[in-house]
GROMACS .gro file of C-alpha atoms in nm:
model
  237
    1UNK     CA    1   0.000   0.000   0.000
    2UNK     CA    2   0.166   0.359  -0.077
    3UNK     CA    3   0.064   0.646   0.163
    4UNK     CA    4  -0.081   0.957  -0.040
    5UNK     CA    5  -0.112   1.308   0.133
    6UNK     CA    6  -0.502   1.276   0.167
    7UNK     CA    7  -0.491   1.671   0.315
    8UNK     CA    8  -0.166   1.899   0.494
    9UNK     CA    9  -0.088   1.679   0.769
   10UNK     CA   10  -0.302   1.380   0.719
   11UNK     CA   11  -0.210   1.071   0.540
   12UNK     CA   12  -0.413   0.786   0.377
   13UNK     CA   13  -0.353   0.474   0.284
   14UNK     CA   14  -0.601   0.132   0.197
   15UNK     CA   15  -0.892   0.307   0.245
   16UNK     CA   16  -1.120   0.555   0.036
   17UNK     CA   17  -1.256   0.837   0.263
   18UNK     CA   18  -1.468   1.039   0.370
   19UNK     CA   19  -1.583   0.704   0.560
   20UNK     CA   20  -1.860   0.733   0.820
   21UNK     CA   21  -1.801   0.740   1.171
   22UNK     CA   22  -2.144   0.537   1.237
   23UNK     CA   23  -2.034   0.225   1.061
   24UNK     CA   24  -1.754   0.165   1.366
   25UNK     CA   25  -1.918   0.072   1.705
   26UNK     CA   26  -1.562   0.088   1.924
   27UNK     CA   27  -1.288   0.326   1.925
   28UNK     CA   28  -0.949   0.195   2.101
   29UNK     CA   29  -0.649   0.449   2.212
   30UNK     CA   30  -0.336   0.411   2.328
   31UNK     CA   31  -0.253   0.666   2.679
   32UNK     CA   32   0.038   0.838   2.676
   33UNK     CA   33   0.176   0.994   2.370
   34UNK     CA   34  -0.130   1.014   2.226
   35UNK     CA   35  -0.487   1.039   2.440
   36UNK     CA   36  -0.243   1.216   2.677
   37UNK     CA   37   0.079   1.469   2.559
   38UNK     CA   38   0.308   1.320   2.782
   39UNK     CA   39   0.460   0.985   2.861
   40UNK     CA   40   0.353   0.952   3.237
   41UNK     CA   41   0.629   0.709   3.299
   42UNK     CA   42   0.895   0.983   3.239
   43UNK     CA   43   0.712   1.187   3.403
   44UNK     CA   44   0.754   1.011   3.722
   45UNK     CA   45   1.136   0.937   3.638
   46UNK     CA   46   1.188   1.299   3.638
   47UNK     CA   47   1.047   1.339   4.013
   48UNK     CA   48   1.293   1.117   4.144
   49UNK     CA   49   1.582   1.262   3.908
   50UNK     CA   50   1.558   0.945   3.684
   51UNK     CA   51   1.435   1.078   3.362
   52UNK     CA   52   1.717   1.034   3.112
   53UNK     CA   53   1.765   0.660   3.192
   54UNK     CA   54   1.377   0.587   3.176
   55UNK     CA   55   1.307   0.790   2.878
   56UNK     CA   56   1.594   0.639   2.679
   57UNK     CA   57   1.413   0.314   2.772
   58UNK     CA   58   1.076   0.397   2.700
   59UNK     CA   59   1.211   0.597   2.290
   60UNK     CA   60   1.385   0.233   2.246
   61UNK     CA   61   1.077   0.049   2.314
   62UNK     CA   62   0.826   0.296   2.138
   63UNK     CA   63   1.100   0.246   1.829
   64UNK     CA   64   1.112  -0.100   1.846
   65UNK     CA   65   1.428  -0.123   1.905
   66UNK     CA   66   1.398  -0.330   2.260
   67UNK     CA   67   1.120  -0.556   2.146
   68UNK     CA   68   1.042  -0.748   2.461
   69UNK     CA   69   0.809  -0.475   2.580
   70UNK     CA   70   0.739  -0.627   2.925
   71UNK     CA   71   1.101  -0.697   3.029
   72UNK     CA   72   1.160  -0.307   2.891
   73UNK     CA   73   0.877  -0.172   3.124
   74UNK     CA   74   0.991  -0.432   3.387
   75UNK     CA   75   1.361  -0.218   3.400
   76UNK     CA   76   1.152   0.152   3.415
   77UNK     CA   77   0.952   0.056   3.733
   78UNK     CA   78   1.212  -0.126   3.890
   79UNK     CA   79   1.413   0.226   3.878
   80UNK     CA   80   1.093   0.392   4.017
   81UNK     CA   81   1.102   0.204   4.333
   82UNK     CA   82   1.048   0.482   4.638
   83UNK     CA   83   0.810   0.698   4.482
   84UNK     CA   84   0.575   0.824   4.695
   85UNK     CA   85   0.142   0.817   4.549
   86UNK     CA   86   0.228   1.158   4.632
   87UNK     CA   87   0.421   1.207   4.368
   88UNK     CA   88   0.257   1.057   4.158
   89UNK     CA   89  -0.097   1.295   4.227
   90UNK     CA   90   0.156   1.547   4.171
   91UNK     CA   91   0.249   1.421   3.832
   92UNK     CA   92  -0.100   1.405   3.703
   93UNK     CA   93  -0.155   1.696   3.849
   94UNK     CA   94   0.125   1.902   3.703
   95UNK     CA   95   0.210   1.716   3.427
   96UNK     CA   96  -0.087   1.526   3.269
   97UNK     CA   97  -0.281   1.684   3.006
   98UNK     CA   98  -0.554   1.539   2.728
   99UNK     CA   99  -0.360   1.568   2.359
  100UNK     CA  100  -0.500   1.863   2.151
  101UNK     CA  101  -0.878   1.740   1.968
  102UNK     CA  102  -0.908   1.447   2.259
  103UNK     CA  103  -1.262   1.561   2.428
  104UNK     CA  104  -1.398   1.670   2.069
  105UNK     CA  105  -1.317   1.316   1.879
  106UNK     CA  106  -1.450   1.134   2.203
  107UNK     CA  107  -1.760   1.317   2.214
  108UNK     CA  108  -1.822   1.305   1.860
  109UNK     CA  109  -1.744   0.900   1.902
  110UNK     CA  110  -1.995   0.853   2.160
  111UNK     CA  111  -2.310   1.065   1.965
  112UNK     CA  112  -2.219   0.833   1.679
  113UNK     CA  113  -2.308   0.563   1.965
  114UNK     CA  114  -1.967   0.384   1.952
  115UNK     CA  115  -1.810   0.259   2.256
  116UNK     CA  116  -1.457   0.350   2.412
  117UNK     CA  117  -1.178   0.159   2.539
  118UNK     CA  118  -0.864   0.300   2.678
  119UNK     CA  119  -0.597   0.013   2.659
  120UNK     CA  120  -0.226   0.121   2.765
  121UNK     CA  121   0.110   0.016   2.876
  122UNK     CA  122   0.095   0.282   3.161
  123UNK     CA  123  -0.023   0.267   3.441
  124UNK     CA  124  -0.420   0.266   3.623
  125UNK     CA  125  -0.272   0.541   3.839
  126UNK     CA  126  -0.322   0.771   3.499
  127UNK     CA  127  -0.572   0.558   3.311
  128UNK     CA  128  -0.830   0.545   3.544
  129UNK     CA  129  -0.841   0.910   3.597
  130UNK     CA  130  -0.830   0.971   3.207
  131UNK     CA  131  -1.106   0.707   3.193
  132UNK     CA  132  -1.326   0.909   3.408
  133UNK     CA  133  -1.236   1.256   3.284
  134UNK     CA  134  -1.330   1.150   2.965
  135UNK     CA  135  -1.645   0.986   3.054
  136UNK     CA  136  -1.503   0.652   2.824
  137UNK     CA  137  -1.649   0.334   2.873
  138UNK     CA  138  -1.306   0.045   2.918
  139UNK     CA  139  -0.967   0.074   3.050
  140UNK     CA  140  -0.684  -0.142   3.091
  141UNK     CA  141  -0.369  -0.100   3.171
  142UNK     CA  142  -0.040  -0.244   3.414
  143UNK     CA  143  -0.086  -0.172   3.847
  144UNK     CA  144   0.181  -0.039   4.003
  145UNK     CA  145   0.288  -0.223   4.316
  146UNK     CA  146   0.213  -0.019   4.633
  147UNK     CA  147   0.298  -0.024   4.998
  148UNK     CA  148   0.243   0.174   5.234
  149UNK     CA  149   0.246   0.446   4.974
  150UNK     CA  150   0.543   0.386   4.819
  151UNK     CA  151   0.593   0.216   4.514
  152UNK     CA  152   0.827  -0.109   4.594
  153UNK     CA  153   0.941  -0.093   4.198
  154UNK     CA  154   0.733  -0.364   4.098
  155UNK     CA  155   0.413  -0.436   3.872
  156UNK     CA  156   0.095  -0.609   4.023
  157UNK     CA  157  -0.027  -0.918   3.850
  158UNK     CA  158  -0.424  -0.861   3.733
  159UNK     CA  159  -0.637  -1.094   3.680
  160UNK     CA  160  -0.594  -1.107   3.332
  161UNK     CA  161  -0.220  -1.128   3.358
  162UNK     CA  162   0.113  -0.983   3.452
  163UNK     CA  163   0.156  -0.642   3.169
  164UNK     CA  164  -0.055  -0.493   2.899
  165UNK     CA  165   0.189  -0.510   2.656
  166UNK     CA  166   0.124  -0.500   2.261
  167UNK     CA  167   0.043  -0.824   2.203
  168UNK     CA  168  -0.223  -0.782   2.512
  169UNK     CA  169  -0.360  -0.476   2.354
  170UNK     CA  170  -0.493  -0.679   2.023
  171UNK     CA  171  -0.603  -0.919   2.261
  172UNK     CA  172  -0.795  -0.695   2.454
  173UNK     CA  173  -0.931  -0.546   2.179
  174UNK     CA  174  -1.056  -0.844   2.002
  175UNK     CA  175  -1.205  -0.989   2.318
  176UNK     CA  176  -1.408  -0.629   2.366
  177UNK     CA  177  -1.532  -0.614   2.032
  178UNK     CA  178  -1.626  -1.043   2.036
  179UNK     CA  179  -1.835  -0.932   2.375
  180UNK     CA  180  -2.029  -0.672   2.177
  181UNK     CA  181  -2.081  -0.905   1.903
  182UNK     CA  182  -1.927  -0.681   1.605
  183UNK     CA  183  -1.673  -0.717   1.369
  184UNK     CA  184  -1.278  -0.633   1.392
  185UNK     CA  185  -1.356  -0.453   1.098
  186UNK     CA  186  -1.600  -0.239   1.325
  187UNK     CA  187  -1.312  -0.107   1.499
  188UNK     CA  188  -1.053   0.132   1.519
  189UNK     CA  189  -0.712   0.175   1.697
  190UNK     CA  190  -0.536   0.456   1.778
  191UNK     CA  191  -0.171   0.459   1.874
  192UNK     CA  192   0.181   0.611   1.852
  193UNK     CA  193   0.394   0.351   1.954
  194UNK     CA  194   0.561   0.017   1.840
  195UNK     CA  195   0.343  -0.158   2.112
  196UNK     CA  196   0.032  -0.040   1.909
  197UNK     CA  197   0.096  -0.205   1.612
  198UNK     CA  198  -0.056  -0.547   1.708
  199UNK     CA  199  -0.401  -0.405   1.764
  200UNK     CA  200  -0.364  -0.193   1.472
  201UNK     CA  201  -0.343  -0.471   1.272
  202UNK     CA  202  -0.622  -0.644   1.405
  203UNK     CA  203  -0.907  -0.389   1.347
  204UNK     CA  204  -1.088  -0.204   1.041
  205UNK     CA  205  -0.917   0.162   1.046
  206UNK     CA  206  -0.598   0.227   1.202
  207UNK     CA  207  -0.465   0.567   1.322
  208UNK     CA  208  -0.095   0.664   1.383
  209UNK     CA  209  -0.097   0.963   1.609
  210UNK     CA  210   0.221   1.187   1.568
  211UNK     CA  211   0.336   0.819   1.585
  212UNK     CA  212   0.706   0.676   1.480
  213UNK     CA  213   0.765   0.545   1.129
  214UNK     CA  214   0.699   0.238   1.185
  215UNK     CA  215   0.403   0.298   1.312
  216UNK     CA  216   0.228   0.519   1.035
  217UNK     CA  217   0.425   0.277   0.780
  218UNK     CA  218   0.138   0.036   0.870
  219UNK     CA  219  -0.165   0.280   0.984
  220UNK     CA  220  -0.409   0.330   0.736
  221UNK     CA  221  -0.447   0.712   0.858
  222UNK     CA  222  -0.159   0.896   0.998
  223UNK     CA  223  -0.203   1.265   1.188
  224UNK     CA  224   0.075   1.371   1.142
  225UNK     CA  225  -0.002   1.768   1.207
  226UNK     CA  226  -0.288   1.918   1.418
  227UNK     CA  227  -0.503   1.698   1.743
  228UNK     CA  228  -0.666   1.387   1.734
  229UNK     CA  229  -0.989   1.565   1.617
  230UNK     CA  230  -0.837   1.559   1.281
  231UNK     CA  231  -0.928   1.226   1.218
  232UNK     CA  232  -1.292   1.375   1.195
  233UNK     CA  233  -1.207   1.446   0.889
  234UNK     CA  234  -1.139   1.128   0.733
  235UNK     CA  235  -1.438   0.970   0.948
  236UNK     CA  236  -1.722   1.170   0.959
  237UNK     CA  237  -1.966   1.173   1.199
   0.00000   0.00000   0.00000
């Protein structure tokens, strides 16, 4: 498939739009780099004077270049170990904020009557507050280990499993849409990172957010300039 410049910023490829946003009945994103500006994981690095070491981490497995995306995100908590739930209040305070065109494509989602589903690699700290900020319907993501308010440097085990990495992300997505009795092709996915590609696959339109080139090499739309509300222009509602 060859990407064409479908309008400044926005590129298409294996699809014909306009398409309309009523034929899809769920809408999947990815947390930080994309439903949210920042990558909350750094964020907390920073706190504790660990940024560089945990960001370099994190670029290499958004990249692809560390491809065992649970042993990656295994090596950032472990180097979070002693931060307080504090801090980390004070990071979604201070640091958190919804990506440009957020609210308006997840309103305009739920008039057309589709369903929502936060899935992420971060952490429920973050995703369960974005869940209920923006009023969406699923979340999943990995649980920090706590104790006594501190985090020992660990991840919690769920009852689903040990880390919501990509390959968990098509899963969960799959599983969701099978429940609701609806089509892969029913579905899109919207993602920045290497860890998004599974699901991305798996579903009927695919959206790389300001995403890495491997990641709009394989999206059917890529925004590439502007919020996420641009993608109102290739689905309409």
């Amino acid at each position: 498939m060859s990407k064409q410049e479908w309008a400044k910023g926005l590129e298409i490829q294996g699809i014909e739009p306009p398409l309309s946003l009523q034929d899809f009945k769920l809408i999947a994103f990815d947390m930080d780099s994309t439903l949210v500006t920042t990558e909350c994981i750094d964020e907390i690095a920073d706190v504790v004077g660990k940024k560089a070491e945990v960001a370099a981490i994190t670029e290499a497995a958004m990249q692809g270049i560390i491809t065992d995306f649970k042993e990656s995100l295994r090596q950032r908590v472990a180097l979070l170990k002693g931060v307080t739930t504090a801090q980390l209040e004070q990071v979604y305070n201070e640091r958190v904020q919804l990506s440009p065109g957020a609210q308006t494509l997840i309103q305009a989602c739920q008039q057309a009557g589709l369903k929502t589903l936060l899935v992420s690699g971060g952490f429920t700290f973050f995703a369960d507050r974005i869940k209920a900020k923006l009023g969406l319907d699923f979340a999943r993501s990995n649980l920090l280990e706590v104790k006594d308010g501190i985090l020992t440097g660990r991840v919690t085990d769920q009852s689903w499993g040990d880390i919501c990495d990509g390959e968990e992300k098509r899963r969960t997505v799959l599983d969701l849409a099978s429940l609701m009795g609806i089509e892969p092709a029913q579905v899109i996915a919207v993602g920045d990172g290497s860890n998004d590609i599974a699901m991305m696959q798996a579903v009927g339109v695919s959206v790389a957010y300001h995403a890495k080139p491997r990641v709009r090499a394989v999206a059917k739309v890529s925004i590439n300039e502007g919020g996420l509300d641009r993608l109102l222009e290739v689905l309409k509602p």
